[in-house]
Tab-separated table of C-alpha atoms and ligand atoms in Angstrom:
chain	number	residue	atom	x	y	z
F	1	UNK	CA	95.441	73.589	111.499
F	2	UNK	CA	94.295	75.539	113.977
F	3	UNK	CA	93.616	79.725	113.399
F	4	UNK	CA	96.547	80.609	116.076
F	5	UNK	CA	99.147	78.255	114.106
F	6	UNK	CA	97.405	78.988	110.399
F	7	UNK	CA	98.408	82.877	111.435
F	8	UNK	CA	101.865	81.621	112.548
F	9	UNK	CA	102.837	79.929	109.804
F	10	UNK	CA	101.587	82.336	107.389
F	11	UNK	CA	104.108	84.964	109.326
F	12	UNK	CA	106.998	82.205	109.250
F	13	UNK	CA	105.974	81.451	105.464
F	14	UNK	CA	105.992	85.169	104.907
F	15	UNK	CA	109.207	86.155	106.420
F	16	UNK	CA	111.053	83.042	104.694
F	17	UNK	CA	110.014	84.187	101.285
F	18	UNK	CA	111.102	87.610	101.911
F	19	UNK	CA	114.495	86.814	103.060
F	20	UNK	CA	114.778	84.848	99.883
F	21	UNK	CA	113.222	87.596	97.461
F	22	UNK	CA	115.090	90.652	98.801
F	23	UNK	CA	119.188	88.431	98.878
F	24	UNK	CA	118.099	87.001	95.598
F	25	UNK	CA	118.793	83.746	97.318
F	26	UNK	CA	118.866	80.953	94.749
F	27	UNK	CA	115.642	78.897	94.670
F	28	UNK	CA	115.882	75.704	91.956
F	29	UNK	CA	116.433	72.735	94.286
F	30	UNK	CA	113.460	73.692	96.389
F	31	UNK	CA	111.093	75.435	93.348
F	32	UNK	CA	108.582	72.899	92.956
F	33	UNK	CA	108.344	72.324	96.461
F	34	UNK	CA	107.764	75.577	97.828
F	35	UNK	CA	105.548	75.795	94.423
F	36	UNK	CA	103.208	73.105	95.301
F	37	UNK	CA	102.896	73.837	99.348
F	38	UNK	CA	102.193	77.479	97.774
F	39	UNK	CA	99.320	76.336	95.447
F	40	UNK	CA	97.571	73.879	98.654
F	41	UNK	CA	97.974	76.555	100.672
F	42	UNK	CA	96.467	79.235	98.657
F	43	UNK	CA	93.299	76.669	97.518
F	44	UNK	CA	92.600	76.663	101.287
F	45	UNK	CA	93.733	79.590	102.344
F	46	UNK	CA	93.478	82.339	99.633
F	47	UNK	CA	96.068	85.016	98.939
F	48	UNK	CA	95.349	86.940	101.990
F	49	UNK	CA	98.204	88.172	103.708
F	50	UNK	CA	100.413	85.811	101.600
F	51	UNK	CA	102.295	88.714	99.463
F	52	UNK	CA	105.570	87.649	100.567
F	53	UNK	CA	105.194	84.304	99.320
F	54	UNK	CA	103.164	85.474	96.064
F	55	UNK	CA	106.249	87.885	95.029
F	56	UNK	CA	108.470	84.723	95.522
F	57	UNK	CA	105.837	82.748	93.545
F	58	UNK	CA	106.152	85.515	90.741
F	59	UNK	CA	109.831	84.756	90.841
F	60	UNK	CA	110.242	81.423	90.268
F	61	UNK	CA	107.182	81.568	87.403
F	62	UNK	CA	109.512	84.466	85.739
F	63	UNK	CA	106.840	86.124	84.995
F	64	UNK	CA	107.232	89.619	83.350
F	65	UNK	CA	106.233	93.064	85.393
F	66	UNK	CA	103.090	93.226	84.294
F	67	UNK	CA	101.138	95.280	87.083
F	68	UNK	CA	98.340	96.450	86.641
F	69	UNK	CA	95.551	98.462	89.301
F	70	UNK	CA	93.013	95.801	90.123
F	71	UNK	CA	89.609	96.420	91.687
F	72	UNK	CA	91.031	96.405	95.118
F	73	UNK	CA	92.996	99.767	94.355
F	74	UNK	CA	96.223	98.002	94.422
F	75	UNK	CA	98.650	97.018	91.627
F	76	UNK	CA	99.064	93.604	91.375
F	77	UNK	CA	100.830	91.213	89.025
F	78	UNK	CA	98.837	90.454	86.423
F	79	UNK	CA	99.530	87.128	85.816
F	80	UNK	CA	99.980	85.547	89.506
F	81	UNK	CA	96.091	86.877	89.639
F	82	UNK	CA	95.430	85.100	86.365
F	83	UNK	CA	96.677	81.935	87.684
F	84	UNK	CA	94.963	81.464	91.319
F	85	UNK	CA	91.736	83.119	89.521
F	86	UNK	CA	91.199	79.677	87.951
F	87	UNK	CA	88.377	77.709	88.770
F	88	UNK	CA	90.431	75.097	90.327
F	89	UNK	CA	92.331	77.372	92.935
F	90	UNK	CA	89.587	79.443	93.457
F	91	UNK	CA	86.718	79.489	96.286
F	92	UNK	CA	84.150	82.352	95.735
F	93	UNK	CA	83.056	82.855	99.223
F	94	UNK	CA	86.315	83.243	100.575
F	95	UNK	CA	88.700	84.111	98.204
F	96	UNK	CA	90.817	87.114	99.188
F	97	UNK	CA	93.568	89.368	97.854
F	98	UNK	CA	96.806	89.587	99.491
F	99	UNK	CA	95.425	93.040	100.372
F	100	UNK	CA	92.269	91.445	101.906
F	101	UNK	CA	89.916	92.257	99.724
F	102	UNK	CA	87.271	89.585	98.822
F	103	UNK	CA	87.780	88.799	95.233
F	104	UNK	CA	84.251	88.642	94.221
F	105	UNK	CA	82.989	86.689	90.606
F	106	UNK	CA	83.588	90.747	89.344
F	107	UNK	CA	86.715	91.022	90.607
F	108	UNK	CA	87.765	87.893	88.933
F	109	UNK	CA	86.288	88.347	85.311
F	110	UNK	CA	88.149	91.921	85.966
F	111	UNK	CA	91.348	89.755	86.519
F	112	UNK	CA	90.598	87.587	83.326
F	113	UNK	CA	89.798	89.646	80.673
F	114	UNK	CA	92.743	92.770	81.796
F	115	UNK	CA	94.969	89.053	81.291
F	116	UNK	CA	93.790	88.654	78.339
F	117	UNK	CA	93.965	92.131	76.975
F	118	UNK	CA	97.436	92.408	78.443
F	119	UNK	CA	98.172	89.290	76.492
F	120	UNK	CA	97.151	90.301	72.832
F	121	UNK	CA	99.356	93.614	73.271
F	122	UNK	CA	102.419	91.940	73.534
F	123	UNK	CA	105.797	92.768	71.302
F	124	UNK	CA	108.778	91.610	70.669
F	125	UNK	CA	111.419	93.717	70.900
F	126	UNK	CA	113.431	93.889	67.863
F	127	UNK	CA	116.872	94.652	69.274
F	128	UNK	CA	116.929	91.403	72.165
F	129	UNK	CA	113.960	89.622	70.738
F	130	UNK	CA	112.425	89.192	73.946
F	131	UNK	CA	108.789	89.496	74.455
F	132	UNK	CA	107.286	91.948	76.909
F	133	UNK	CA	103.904	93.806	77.804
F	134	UNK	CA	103.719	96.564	75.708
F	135	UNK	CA	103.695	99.106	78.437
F	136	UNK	CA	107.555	98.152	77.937
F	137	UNK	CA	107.863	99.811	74.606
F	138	UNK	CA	107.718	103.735	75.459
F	139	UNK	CA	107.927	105.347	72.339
F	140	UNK	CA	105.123	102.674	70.768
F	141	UNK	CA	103.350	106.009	70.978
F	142	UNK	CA	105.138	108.079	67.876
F	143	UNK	CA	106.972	105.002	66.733
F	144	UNK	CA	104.289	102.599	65.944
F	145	UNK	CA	106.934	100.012	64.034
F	146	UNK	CA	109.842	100.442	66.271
F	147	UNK	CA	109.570	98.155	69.364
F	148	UNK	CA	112.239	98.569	71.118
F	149	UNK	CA	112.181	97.570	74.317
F	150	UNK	CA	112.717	100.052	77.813
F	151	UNK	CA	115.634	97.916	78.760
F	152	UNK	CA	117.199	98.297	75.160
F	153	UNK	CA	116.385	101.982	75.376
F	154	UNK	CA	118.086	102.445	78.493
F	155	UNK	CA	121.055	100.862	77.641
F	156	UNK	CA	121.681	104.029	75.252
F	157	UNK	CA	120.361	106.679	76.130
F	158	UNK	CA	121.853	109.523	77.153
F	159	UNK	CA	120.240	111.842	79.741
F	160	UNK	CA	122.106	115.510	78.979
F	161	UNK	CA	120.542	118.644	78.081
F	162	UNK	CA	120.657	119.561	74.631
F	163	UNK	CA	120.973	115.832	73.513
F	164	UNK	CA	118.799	114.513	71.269
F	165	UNK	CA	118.694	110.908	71.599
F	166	UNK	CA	117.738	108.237	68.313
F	167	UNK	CA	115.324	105.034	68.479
F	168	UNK	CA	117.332	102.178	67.714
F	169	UNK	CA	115.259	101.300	65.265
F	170	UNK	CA	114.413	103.790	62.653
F	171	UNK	CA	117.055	106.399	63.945
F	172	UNK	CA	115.234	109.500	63.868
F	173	UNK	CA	115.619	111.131	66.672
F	174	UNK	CA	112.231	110.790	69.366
F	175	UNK	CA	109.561	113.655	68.981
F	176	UNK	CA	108.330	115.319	72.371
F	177	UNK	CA	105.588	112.521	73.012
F	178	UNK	CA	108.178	109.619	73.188
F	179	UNK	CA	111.096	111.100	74.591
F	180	UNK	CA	108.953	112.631	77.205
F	181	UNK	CA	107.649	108.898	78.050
F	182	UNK	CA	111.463	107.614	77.857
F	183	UNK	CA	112.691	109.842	80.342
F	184	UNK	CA	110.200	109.418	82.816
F	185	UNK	CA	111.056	106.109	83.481
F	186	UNK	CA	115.019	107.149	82.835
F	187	UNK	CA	114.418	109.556	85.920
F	188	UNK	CA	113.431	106.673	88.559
F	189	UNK	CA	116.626	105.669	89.053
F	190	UNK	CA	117.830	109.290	89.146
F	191	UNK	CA	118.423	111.578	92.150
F	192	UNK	CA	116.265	114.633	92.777
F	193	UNK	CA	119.449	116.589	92.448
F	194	UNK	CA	120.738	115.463	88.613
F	195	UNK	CA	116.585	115.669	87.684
F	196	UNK	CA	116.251	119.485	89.174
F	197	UNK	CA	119.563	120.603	87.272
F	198	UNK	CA	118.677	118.939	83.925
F	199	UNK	CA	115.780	121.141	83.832
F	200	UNK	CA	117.299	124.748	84.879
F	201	UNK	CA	117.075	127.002	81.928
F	202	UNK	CA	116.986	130.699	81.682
F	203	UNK	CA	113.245	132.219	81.233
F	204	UNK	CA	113.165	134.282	78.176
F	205	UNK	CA	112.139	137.576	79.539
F	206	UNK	CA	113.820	137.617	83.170
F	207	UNK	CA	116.832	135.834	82.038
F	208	UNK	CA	116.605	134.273	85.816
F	209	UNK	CA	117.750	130.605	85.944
F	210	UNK	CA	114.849	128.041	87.279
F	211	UNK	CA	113.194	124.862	86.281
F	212	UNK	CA	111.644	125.023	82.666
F	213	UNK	CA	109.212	122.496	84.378
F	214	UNK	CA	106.877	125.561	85.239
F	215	UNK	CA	107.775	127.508	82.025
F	216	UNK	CA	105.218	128.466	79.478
F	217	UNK	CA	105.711	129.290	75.436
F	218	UNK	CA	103.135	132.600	76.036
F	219	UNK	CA	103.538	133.795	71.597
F	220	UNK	CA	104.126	132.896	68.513
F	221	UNK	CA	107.433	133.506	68.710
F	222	UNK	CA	107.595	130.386	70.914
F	223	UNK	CA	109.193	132.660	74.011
F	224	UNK	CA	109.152	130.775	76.840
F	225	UNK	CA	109.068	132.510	80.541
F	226	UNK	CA	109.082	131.827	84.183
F	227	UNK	CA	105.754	131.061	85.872
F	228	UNK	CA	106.801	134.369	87.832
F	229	UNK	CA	106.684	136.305	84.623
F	230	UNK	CA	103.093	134.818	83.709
F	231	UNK	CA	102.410	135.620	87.362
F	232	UNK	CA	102.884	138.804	86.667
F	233	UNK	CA	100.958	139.697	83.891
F	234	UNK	CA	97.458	138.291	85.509
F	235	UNK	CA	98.245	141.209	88.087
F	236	UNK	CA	98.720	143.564	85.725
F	237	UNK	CA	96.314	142.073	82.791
F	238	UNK	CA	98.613	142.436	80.569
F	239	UNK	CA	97.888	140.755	77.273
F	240	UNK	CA	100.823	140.776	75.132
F	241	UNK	CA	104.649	139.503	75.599
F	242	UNK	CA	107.956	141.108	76.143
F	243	UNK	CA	108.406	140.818	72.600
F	244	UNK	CA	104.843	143.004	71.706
F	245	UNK	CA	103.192	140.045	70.339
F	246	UNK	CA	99.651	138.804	71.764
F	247	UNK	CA	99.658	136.023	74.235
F	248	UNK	CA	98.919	132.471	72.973
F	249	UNK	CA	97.562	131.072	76.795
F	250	UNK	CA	95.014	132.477	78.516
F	251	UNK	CA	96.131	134.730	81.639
F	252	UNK	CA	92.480	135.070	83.402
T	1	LIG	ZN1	103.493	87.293	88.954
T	2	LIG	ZN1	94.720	93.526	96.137
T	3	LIG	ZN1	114.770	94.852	74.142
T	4	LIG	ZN1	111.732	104.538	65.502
T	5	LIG	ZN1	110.981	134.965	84.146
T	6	LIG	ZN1	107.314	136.825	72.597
């Protein structure tokens, strides 16, 4: 093909696969075809500015979210990589990312051995035996035996102040470390409104409601003010709390 109709079916390809990947459109009857044009294409062609069609490609290989930051800065699936970094797909002098940049022989061993590593540190979650990267297991961290899955986690938990919410596993409830990990992904889906209230607390020595975000525990006695109220005392140099005890953070 020529370049002009090579750039035009690329766009047509493109657009296609998008209107398929973003309705969820139902692929089976036409997988392997569109998987095999994909492949040719891609030997010939590279990945560059096919992301459209990779994404559907990810699709129809149900391949798990495993993205990771490759050496062109971007996150990328894993695995797709893996696949067109094989020696049989893959043309050193003018291979390309779907972001455009050349994927050099380092680029590729980058893509190889991140597969592999990403490989041996699967689990299987225990609760719907499915088996994911293990940057799906959150509270891995504190709960080294317990892999429960984010999906499984999600399912239950409960996003309230003052709730304390239990692995499914062992049942204990999740330390700071874990449930700190849990709820960051929790809070995706969540609007900036329900995220800002879940955090307003009163600061200890103002009694002022804000977000306990930008609060600090400044003794022993664990009180925990306003960054206003820390503001204050690096004006002022003063060195102890409300309370009379010494400060536990540095004010300088
Ligand atoms: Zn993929
Ligand atoms: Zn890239
Ligand atoms: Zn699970
Ligand atoms: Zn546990
Ligand atoms: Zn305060
Ligand atoms: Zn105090």
């Amino acid at each position: 093909m020529e370049n002009a109709s090579i750039s035009n079916y690329k766009k047509l390809a493109n657009q296609l696969a998008k209107v398929v990947n973003e309705n969820k459109i139902l692929m089976s009857r036409y997988k392997d075809c569109f998987r095999a044009y994909f492949i040719e294409h891609v030997k010939n062609e590279s990945l560059k500015e096919m992301q459209d069609c990779l994404q559907l490609f990810h699709m129809i290989e149900l391949h798990q979210d495993s993205n990771i930051k490759l050496e062109c800065g971007t996150a990328h699936c894993i695995e797709c990589y893996y696949f067109f970094s094989q020696d049989s797909y893959f043309n050193p002098s003018q291979f390309y990312c779907t972001c455009m940049k050349k994927i050099t022989a380092r680029y590729r061993f980058a893509i190889i051995s991140n597969y592999e590593r990403i490989q041996s540190l699967k689990k299987k979650c225990i609760v719907c035996n499915s088996i994911k990267d293990e940057m799906n297991f959150p509270a891995l961290r504190s709960h080294k035996t317990c892999a429960v899955c984010y999906s499984c986690i999600e399912a239950t938990y409960i996003y309230s102040k003052g709730v304390k919410n239990n692995c499914r596993c062992c049942f204990s409830t999740y330390d700071s470390d874990s449930e700190f990990a849990i709820r960051t992904l929790f809070e995706q889906k969540l609007t900036v409104n329900i995220i800002e209230n879940f955090y307003l607390e009163h600061c200890d020595e103002c009694k002022n409601i804000k977000d306990s975000r930008q609060f600090s525990i400044i003794c022993q006695d664990k009180h925990n003010v306003c960054k206003e109220c820390v503001d204050k005392r690096k004006v002022n140099r003063d060195e102890n709390c409300f309370c009379g005890l010494e400060l536990t953070i540095l004010i300088n």
